[in-house]
PDB file of C-alpha atoms in Angstrom:
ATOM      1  CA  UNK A  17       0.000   0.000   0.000  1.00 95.00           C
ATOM      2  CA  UNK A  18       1.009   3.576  -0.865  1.00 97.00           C
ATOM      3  CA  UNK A  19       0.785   5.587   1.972  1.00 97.00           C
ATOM      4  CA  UNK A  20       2.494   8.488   0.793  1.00 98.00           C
ATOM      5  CA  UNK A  21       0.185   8.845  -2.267  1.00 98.00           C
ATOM      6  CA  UNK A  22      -2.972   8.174  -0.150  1.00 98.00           C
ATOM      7  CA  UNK A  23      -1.340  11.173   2.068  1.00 98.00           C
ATOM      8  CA  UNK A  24      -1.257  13.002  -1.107  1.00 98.00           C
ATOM      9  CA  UNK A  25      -4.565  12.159  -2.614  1.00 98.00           C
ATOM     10  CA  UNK A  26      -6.098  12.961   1.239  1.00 98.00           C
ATOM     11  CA  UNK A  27      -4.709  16.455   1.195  1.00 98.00           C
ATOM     12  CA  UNK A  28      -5.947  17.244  -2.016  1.00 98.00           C
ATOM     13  CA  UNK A  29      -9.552  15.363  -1.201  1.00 98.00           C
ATOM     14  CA  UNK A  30      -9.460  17.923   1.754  1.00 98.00           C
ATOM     15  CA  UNK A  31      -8.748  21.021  -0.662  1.00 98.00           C
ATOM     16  CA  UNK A  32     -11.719  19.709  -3.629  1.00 98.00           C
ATOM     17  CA  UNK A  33     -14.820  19.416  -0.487  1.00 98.00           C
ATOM     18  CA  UNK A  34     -13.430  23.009   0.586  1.00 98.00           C
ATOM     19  CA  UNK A  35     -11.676  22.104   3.726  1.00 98.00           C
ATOM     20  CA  UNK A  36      -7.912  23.980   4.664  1.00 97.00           C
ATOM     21  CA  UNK A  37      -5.555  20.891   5.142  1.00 97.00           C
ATOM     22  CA  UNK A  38      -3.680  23.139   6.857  1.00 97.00           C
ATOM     23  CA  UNK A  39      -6.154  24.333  10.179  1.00 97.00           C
ATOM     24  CA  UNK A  40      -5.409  22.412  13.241  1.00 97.00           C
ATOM     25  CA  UNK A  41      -7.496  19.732  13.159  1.00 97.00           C
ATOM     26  CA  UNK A  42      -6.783  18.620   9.323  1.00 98.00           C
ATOM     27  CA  UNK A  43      -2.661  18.609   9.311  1.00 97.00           C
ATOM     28  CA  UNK A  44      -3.005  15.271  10.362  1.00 98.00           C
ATOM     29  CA  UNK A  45      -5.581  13.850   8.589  1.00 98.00           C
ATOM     30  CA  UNK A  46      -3.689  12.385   5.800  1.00 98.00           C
ATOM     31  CA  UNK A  47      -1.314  10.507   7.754  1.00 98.00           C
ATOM     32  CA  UNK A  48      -4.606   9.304  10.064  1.00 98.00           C
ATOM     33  CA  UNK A  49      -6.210   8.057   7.095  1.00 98.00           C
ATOM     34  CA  UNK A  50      -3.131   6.526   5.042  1.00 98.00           C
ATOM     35  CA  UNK A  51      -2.667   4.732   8.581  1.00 98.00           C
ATOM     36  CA  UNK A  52      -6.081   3.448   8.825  1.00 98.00           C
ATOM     37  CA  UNK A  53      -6.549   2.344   5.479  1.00 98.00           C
ATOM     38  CA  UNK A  54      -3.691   0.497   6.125  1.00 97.00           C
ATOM     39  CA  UNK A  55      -5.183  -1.025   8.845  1.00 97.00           C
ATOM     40  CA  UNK A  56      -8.542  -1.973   7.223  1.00 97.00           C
ATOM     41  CA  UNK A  57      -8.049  -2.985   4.003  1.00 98.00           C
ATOM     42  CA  UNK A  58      -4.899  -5.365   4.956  1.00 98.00           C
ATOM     43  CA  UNK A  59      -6.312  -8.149   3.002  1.00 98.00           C
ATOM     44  CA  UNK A  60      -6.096  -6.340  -0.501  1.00 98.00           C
ATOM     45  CA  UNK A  61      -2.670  -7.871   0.284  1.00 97.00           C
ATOM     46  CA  UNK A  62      -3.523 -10.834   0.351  1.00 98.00           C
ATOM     47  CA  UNK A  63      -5.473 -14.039  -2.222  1.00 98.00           C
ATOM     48  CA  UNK A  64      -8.036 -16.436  -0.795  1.00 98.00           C
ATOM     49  CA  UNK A  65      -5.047 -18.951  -1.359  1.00 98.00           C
ATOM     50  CA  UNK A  66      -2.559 -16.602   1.079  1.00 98.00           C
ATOM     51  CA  UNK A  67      -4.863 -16.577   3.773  1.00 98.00           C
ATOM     52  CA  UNK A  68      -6.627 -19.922   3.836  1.00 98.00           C
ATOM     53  CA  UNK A  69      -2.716 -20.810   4.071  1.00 97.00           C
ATOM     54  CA  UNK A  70      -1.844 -17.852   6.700  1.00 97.00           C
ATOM     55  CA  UNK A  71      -4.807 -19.088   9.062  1.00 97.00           C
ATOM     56  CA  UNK A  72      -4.746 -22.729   7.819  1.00 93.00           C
ATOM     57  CA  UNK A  73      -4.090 -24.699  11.280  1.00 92.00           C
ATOM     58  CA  UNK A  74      -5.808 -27.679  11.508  1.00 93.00           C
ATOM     59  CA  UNK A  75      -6.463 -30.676  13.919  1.00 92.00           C
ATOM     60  CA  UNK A  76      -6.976 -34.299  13.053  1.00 91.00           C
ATOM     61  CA  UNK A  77     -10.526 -34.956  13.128  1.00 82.00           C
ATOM     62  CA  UNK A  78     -10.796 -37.879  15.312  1.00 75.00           C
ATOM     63  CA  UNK A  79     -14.345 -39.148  13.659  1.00 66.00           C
ATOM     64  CA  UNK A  80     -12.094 -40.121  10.800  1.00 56.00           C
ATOM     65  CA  UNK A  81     -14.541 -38.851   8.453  1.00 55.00           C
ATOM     66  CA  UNK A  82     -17.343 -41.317   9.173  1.00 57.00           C
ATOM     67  CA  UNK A  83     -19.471 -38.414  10.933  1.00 59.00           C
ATOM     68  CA  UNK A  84     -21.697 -36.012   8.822  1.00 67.00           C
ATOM     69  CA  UNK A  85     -21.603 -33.532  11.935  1.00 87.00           C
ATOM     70  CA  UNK A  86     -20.626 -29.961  11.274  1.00 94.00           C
ATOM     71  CA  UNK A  87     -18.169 -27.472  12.806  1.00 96.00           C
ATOM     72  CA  UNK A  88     -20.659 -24.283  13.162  1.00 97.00           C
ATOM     73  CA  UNK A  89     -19.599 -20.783  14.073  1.00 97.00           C
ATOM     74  CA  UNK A  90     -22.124 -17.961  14.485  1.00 98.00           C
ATOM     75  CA  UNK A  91     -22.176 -14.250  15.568  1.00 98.00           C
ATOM     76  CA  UNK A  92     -18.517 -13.758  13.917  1.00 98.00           C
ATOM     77  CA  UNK A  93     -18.263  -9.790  13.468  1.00 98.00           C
ATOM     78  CA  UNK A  94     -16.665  -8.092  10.962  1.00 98.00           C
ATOM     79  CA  UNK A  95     -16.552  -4.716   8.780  1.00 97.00           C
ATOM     80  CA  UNK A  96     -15.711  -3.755   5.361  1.00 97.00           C
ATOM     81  CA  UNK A  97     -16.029  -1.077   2.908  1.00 97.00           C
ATOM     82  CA  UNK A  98     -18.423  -1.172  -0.261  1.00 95.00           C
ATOM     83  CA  UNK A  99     -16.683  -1.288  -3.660  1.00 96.00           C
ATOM     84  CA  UNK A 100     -19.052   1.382  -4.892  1.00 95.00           C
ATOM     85  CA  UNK A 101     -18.768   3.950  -2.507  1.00 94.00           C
ATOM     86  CA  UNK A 102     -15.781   3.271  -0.405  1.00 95.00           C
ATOM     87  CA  UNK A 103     -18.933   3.191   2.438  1.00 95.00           C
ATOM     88  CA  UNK A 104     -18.511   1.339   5.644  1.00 96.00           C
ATOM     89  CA  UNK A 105     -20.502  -2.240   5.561  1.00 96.00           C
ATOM     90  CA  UNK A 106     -20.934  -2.255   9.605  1.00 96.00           C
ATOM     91  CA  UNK A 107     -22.985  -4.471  12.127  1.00 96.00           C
ATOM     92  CA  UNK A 108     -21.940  -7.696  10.003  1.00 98.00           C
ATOM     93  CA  UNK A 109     -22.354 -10.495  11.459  1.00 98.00           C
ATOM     94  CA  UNK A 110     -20.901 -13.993   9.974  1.00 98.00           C
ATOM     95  CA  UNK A 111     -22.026 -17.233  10.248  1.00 98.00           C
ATOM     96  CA  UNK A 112     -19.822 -20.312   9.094  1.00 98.00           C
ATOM     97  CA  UNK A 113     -20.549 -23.861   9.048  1.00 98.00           C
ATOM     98  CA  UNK A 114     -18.296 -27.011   7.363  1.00 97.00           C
ATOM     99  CA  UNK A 115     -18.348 -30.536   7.356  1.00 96.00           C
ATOM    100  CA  UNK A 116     -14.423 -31.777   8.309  1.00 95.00           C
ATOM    101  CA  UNK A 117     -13.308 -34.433   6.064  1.00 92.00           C
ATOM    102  CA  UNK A 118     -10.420 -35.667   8.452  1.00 91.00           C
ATOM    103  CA  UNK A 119      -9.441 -32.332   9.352  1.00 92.00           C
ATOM    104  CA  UNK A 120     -10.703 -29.412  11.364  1.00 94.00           C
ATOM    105  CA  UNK A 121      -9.726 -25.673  12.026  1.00 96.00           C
ATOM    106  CA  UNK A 122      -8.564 -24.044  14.824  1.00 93.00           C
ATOM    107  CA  UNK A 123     -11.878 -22.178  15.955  1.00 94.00           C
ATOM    108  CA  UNK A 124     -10.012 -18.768  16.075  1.00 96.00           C
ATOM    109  CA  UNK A 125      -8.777 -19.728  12.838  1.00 97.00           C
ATOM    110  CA  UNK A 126     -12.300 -19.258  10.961  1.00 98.00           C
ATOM    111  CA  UNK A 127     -12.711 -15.669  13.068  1.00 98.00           C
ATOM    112  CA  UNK A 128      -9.392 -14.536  11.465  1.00 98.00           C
ATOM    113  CA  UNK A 129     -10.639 -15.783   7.653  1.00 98.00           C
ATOM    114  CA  UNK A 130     -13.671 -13.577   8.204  1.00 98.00           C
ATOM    115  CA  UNK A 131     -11.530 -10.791   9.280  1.00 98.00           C
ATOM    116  CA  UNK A 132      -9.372 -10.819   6.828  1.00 98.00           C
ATOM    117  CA  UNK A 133     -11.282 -11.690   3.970  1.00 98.00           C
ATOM    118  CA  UNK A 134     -13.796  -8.910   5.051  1.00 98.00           C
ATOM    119  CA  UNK A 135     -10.722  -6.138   4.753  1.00 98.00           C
ATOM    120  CA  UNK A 136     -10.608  -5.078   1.306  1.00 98.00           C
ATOM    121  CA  UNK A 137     -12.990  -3.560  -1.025  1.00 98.00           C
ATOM    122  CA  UNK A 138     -15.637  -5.457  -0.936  1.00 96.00           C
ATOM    123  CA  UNK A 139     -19.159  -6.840  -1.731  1.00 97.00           C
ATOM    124  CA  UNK A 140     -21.213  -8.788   1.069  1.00 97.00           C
ATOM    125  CA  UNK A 141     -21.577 -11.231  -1.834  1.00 97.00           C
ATOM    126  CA  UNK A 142     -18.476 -11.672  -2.611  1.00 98.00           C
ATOM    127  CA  UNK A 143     -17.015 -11.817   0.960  1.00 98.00           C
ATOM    128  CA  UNK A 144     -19.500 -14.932   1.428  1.00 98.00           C
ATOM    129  CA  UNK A 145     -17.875 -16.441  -1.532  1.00 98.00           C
ATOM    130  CA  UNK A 146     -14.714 -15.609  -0.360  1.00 98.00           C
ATOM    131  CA  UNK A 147     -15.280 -16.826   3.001  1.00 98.00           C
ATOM    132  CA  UNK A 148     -16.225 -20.157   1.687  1.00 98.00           C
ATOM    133  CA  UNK A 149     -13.603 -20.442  -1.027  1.00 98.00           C
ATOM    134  CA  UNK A 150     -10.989 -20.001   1.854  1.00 98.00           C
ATOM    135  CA  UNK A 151     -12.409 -22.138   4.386  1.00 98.00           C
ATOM    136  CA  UNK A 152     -13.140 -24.665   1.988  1.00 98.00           C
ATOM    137  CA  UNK A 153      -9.053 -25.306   1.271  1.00 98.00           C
ATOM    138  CA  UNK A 154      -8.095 -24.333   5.110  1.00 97.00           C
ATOM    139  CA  UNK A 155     -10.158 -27.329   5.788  1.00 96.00           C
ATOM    140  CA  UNK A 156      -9.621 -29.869   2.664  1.00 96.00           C
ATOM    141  CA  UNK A 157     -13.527 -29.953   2.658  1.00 96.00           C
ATOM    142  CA  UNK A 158     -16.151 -29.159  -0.328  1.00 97.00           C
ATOM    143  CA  UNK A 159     -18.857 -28.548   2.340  1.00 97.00           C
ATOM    144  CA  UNK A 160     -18.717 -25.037   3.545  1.00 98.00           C
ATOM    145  CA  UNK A 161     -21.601 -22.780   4.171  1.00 98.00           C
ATOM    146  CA  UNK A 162     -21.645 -18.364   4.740  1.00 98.00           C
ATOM    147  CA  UNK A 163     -24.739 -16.454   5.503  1.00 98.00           C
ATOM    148  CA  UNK A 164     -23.947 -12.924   6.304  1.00 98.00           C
ATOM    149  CA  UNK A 165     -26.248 -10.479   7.732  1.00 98.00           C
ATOM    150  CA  UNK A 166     -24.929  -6.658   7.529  1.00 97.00           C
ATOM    151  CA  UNK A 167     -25.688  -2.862   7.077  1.00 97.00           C
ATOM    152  CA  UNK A 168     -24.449  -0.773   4.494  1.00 96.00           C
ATOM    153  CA  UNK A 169     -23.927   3.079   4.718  1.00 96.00           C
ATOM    154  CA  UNK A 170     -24.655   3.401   1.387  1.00 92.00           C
ATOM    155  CA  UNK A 171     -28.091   2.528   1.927  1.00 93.00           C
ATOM    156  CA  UNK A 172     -28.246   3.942   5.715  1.00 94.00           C
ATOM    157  CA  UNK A 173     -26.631   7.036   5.134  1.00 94.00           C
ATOM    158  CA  UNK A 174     -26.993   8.460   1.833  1.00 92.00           C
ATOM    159  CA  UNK A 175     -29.187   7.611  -1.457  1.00 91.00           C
ATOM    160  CA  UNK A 176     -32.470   6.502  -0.093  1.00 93.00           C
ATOM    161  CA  UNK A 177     -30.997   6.760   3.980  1.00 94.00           C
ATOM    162  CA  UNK A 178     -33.597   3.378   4.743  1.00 95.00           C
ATOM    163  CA  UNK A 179     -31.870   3.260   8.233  1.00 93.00           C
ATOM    164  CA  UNK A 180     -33.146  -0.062   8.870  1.00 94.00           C
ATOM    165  CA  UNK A 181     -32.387  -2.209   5.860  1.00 94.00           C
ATOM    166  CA  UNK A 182     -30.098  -5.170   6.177  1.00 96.00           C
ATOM    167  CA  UNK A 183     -28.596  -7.219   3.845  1.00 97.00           C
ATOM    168  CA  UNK A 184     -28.955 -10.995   3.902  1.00 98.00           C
ATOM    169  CA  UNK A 185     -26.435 -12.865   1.438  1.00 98.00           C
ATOM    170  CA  UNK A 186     -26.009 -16.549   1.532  1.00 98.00           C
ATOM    171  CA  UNK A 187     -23.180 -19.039  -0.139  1.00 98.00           C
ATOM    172  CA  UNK A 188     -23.841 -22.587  -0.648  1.00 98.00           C
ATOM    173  CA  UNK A 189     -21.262 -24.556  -1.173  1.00 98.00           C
ATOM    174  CA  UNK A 190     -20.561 -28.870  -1.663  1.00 97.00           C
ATOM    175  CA  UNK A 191     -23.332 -30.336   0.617  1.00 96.00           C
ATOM    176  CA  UNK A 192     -24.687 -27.381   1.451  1.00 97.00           C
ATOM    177  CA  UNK A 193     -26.015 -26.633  -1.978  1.00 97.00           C
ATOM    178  CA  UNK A 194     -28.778 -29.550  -1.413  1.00 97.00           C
ATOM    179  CA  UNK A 195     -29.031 -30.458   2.081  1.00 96.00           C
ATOM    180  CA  UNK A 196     -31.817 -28.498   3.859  1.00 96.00           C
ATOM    181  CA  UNK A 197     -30.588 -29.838   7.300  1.00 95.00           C
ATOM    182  CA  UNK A 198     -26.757 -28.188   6.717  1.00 96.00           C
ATOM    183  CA  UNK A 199     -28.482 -24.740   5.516  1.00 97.00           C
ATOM    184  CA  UNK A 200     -30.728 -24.859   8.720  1.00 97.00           C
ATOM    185  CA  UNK A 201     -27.147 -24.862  10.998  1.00 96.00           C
ATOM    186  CA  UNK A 202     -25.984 -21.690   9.559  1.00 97.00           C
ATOM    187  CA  UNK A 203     -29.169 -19.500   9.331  1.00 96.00           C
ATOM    188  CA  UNK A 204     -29.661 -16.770  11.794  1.00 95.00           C
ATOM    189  CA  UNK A 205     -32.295 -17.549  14.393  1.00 85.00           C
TER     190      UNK A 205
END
């Protein structure tokens, strides 16, 4: 990431909206945001492939396969910023289910794919397919399931300012596709 040309581009944003870059509580701005966007889009640095590998950790899963149980995380929470409008995509909550085939992830493991998967420029859509895609080779399983539940600025704050939409996306994938009883363990309650 180029911080010194997000500095730049920040200084001049400041100037176009009619803002002094130079009063007191603008000088530093640009270095404040060229930090933070550091911060939260960290996984522009990163391909599905990087970071099911970076947050890969597994265990042996000691049903050797033979169980059709799932591995079910809900309530993960997570931010991101909308492709369109550089808006924040805020009260997002993740939920994440996979069947292990021999292996399972560390628990913290599927937090951190969320999290990083979530920081780049992003659509909820695609971050569920993302979020799948990764867990699906973390884990070595077809099976994986997203349904995401989030606000968007863009709709909350500007445009048509509906303050109480939320977006519902869902990703199917393996198993999950076709089996009623898998899609019923990730749903929101």
């Amino acid at each position: 990431m180029d911080k010194e040309a997000i500095k730049f581009h920040i200084q001049g944003l400041l100037k176009a909206i009619g803002e002094d870059p130079e009063r007191e509580g603008l000088v530093e701005t640009p270095e404040r945001v060229a930090n933070m966007l550091e911060e939260v889009l960290e996984g522009t640095a990163y391909s599905n492939h990087d970071i099911a590998r970076m947050f890969g950790k597994t265990f042996t899963d000691e049903s050797n396969g033979e169980s059709e149980s799932a591995v079910v995380m809900k309530d993960l929470t997570v931010f991101s910023y909308c492709e369109h409008h550089l808006a924040l995509m805020y009260d997002m909550k993740v939920n994440v289910a996979y069947v292990p085939r021999g292996k399972v992830l560390g628990l913290s493991k599927i937090a951190r794919i969320c999290d990083m998967a979530a920081k780049r420029l992003q659509l909820q859509e695609r971050l569920g397919r993302d979020i799948a895609e990764i867990i699906s080779e973390a884990a070595g399983t077809p099976d994986v399931g997203v349904v995401i539940s989030g606000c968007h600025s863009c709709m909350t704050a500007r445009g048509i300012r509906n303050a109480s939409s939320v977006t519902v996306t869902t990703t199917y994938i393996g198993e999950f596709k076709t089996n009623s009883e898998l899609k019923k363990l990730v749903a929101f309650d």
